Coordinates of C-alpha atoms and ligand atoms in Angstrom, one line a residue:
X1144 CA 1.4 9.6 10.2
X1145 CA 1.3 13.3 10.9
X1146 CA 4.9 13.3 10.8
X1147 CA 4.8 13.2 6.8
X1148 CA 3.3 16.6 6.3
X1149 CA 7.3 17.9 7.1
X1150 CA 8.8 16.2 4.2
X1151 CA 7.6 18.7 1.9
X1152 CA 10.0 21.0 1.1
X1153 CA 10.6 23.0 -2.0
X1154 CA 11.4 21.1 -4.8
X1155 CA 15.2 20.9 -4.7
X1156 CA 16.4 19.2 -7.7
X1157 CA 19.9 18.6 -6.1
X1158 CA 21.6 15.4 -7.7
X1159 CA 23.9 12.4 -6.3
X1160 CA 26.1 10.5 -7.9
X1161 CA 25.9 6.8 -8.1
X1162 CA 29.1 5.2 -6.5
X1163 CA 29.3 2.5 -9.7
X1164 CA 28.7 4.4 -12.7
X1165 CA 29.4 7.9 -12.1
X1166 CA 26.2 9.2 -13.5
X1167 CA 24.0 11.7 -12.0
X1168 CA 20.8 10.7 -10.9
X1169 CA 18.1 12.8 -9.5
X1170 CA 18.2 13.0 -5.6
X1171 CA 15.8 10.4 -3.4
X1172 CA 13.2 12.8 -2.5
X1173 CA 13.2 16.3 -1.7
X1174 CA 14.7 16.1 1.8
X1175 CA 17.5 17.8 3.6
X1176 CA 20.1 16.3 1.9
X1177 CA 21.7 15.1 5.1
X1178 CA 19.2 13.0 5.6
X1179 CA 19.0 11.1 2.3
X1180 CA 20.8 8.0 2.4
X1181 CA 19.8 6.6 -0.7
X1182 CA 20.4 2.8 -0.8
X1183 CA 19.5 -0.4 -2.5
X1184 CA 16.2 -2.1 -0.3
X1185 CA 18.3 -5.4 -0.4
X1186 CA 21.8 -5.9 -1.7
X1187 CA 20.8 -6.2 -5.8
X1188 CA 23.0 -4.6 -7.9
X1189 CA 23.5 -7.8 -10.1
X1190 CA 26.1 -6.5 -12.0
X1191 CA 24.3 -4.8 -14.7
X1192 CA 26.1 -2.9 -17.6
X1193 CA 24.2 1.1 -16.0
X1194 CA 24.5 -0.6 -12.6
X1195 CA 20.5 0.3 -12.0
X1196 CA 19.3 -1.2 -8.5
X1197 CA 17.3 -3.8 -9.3
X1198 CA 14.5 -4.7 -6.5
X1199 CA 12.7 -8.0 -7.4
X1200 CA 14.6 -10.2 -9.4
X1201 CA 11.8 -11.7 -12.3
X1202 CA 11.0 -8.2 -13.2
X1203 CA 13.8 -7.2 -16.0
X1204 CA 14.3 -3.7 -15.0
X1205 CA 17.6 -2.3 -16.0
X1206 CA 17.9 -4.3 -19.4
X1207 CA 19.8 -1.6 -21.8
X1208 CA 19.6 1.3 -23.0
X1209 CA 17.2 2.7 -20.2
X1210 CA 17.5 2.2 -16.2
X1211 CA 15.1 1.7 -13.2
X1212 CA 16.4 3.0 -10.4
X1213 CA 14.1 1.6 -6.9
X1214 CA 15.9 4.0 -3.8
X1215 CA 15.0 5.6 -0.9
X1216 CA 15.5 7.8 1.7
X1217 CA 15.2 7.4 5.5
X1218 CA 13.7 10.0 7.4
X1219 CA 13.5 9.8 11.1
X1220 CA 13.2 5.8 11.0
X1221 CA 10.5 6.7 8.1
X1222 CA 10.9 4.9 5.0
X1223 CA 10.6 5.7 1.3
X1224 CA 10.3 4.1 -1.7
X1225 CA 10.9 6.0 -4.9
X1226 CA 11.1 4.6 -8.3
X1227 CA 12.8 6.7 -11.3
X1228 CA 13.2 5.0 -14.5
X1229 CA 15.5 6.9 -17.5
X1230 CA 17.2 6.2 -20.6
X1231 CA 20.9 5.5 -19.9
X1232 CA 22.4 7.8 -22.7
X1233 CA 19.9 10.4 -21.2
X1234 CA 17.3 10.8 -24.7
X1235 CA 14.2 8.8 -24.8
X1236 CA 13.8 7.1 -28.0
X1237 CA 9.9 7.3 -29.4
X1238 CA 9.0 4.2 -27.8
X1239 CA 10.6 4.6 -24.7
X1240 CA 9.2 7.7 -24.7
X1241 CA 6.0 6.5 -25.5
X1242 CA 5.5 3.5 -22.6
X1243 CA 7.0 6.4 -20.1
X1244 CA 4.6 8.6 -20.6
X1245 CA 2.0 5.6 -21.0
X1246 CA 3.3 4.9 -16.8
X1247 CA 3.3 8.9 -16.1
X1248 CA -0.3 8.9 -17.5
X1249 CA -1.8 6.1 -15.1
X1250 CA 0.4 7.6 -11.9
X1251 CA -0.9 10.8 -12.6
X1252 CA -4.6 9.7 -12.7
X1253 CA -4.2 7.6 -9.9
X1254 CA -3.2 10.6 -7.9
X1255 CA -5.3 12.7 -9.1
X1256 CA -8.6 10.3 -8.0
X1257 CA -7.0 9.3 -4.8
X1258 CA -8.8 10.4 -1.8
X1259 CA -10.8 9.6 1.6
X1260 CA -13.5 7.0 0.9
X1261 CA -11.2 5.4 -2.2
X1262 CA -11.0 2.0 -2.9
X1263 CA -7.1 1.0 -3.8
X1264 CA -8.1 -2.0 -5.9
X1265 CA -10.2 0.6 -8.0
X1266 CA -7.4 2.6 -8.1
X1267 CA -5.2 -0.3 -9.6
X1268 CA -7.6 -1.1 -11.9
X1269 CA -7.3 2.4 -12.7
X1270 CA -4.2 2.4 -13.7
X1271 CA -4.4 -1.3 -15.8
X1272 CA -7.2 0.6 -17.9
X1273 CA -4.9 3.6 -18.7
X1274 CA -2.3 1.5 -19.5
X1275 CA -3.9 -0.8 -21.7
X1276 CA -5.7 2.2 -23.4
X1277 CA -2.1 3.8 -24.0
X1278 CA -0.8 0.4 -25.0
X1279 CA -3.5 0.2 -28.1
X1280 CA -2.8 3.9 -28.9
X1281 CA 1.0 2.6 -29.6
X1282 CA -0.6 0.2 -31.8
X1283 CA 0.9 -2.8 -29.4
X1284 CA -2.7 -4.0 -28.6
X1285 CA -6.2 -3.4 -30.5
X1286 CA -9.8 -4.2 -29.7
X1287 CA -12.5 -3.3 -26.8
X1288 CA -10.5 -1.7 -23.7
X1289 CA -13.7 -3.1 -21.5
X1290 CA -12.9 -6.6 -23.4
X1291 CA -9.2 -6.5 -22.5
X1292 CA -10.1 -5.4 -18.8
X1293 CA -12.5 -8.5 -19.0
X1294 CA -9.1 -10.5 -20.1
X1295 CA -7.0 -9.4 -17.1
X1296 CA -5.1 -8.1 -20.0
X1297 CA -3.4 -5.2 -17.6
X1298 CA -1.5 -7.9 -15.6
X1299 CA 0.6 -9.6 -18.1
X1300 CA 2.5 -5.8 -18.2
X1301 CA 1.8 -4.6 -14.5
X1302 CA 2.1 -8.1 -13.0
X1303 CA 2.9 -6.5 -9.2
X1304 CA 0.3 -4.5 -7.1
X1305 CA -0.5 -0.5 -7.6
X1306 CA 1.2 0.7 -4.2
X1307 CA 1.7 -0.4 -0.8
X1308 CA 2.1 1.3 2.6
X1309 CA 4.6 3.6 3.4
X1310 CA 5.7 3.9 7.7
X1311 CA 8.8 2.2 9.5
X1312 CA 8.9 -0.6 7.2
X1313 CA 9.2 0.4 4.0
X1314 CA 6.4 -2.3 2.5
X1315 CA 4.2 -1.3 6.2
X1316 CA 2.4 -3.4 7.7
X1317 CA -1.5 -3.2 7.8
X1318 CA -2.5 -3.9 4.4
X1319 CA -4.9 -6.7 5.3
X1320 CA -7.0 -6.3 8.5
X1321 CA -9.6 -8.6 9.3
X1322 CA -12.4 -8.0 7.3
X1323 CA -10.2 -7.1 4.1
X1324 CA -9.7 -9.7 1.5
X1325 CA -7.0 -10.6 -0.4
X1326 CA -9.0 -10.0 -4.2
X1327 CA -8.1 -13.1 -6.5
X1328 CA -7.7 -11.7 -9.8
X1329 CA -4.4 -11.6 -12.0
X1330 CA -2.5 -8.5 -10.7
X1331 CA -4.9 -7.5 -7.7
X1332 CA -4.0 -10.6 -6.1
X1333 CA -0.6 -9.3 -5.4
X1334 CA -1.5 -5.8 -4.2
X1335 CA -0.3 -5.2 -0.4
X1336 CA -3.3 -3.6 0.7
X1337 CA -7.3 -3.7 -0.8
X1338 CA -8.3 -1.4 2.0
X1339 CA -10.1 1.9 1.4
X1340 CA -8.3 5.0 1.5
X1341 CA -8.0 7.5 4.9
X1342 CA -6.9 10.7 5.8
X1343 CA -3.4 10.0 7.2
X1344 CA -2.3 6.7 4.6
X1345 CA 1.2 6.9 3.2
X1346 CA 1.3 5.1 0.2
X1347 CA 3.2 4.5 -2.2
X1348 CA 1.6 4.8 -6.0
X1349 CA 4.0 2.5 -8.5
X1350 CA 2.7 1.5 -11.6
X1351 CA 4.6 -0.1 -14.1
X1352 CA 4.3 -1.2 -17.8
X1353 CA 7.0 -4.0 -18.5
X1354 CA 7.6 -6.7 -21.5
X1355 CA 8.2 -9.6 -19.6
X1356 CA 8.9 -12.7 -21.6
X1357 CA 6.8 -15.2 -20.3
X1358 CA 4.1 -13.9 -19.7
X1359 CA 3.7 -12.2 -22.9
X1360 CA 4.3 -15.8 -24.7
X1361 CA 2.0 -17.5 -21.7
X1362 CA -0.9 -14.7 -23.2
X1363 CA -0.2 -15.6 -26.3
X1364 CA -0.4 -19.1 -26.3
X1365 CA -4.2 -18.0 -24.7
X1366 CA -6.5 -17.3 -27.6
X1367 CA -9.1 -15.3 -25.1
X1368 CA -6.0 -12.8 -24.6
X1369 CA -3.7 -13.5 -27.8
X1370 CA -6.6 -11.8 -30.0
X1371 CA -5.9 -8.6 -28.9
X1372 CA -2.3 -8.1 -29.6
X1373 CA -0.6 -7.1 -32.7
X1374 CA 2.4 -9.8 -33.0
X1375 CA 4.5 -7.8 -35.2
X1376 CA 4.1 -4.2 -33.1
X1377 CA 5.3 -6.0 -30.2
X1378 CA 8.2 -8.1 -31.4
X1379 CA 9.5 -4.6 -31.4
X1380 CA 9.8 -3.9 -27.6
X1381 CA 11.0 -7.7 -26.5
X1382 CA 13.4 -6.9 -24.5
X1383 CA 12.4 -3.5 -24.0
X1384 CA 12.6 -4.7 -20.0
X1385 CA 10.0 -2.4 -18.1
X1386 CA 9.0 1.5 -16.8
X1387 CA 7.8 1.8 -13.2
X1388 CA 7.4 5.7 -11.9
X1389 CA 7.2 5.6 -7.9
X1390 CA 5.8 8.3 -6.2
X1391 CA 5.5 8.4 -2.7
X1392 CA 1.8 10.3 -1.1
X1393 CA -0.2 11.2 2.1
X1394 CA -3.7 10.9 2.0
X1395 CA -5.5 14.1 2.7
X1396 CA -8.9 15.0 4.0
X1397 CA -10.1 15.9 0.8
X1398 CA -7.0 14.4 -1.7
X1399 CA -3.4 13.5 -1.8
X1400 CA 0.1 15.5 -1.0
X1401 CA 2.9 14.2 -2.9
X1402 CA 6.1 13.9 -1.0
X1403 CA 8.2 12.7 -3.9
X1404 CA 10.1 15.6 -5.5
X1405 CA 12.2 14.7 -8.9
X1406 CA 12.1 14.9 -12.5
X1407 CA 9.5 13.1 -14.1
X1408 CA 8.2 14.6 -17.2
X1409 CA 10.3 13.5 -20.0
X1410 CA 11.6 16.7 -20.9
X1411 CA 12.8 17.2 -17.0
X1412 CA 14.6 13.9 -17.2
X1413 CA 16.4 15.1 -20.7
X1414 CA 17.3 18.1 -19.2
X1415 CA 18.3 16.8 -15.8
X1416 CA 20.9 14.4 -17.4
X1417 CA 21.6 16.6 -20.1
X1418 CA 23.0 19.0 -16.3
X1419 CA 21.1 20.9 -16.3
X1420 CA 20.3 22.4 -12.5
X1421 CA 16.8 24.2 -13.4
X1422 CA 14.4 23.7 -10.5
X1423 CA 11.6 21.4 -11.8
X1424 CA 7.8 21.7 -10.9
X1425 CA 6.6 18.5 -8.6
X1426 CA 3.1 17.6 -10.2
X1427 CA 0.9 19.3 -7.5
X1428 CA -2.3 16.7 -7.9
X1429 CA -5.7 17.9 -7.7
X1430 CA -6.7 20.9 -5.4
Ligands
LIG1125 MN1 7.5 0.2 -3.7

């Protein structure tokens, strides 16, 4: 996968325009622009009121006033798989603001610890502990962390796997030689891959925190996993719908290369609706 050390060019915060709605949203990835063709990965747009592309129907993505956007580019037959997520009127409220930064938390950490030698379930469960740990800091959850891992807590709000392969396909193949097993546990059980990380690996990393109906009611209806939630802190964001931030990496020999270039910080999403053209920094992982 050699061929992924080219994407990386300088951040270039250039913007398309949606053909439904009009608004700006940041470009795909930082490629030529000629060769982003960003696209739905199957025909979805279901008719939503800020006409987000919506990816896998039971996850309620777009649900008003903020709007997952799942695109990619192609690049030489090479597929992407970028996720940006945004308030629609382009100002995060305080609790939007605080589950987005609750997602850019765990991605960050996630890349920050990837490397040679990793194990991608760890890394999931990575990103269920952040999550869960930023979840009780908003006051939606309380109790032990280690209790709540113990629970499976993380997968009634990330109920899809970490990150899958990146290649020709754009969910690659390879996730499960033989000799790799599928992990049956809430949440890991869905992850595409439970292999350990090599130099070389394009993944993506896509974690998500999303209030999904039924599965908060099937938790608590559970009394091992309805003790840790705070019923009246989370009537609040029912039908908040879901964040998922999608970044798109190589492994390295000693870390990760990000190959995803647009505005993720809060205050670069503000500003990049608000029009503003300023270049923004790509988070540069560990070094
Ligand atoms: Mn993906």
């Amino acid at each position: 996968m050699g061929v992924s050390r080219t994407w990386t060019s300088p951040p270039s915060p250039e913007l398309f325009t949606t053909q439904t709605s009009g608004r700006p949203v940041p470009a795909a990835i930082g490629l030529p622009r000629a060769a982003q063709r960003p696209q739905p990965h199957r025909p979805a747009c279901r008719g939503l009121r800020h006409r987000a592309v919506v990816l896998d129907p039971p996850w309620p993505h777009a649900l008003s006033p903020h709007s997952l956007f799942d695109m990619g580019g192609e690049y030489y037959c090479f597929a992407s798989d970028i996720t940006c997520s945004f308030p629609a009127n382009g100002k995060f409220t305080q609790d939007q603001k605080a589950i987005y930064e609750a997602v850019l938390r765990s991605c960050r950490a996630v890349m920050s610890s990837m490397k040679p030698g990793v194990w991608w379930p760890d890394m999931h469960r990575l990103a269920d502990r952040i999550h869960l740990e930023e979840l009780a800091r908003i006051g939606i959850l309380s109790g032990s962390i280690d209790a709540m891992v113990q629970a499976h807590l993380g997968a009634v709000f990330m109920p899809h796997g970490l990150g899958h392969f990146l290649g020709i396909d754009v969910h690659d193949v390879g996730g499960y030689p033989e000799g790799v097993e599928r992990i049956d546990e809430p949440g890991l059980r869905s992850l595409r891959t439970a292999r350990h990380l090599e130099p070389g690996m394009v993944l993506t990393v896509e974690p998500g925190i999303y209030f999904i109906d039924h599965l908060l009611d099937e938790a608590l209806a559970d009394p091992a996993r309805a003790c840790f939630f705070n019923r009246e802190v989370l009537q609040r964001f029912r039908g908040f719908g879901g964040v998922r931030i999608e970044e798109d990496v190589v492994v390295t020999d000693s870390g990760t290369e990000l190959l995803t270039c647009v505005p993720r910080t809060v205050e670069e999403i503000e500003a990049c609706m608000a029009g503003c053209d300023k270049a923004f920094t790509s988070f540069s992982g560990p070094k």
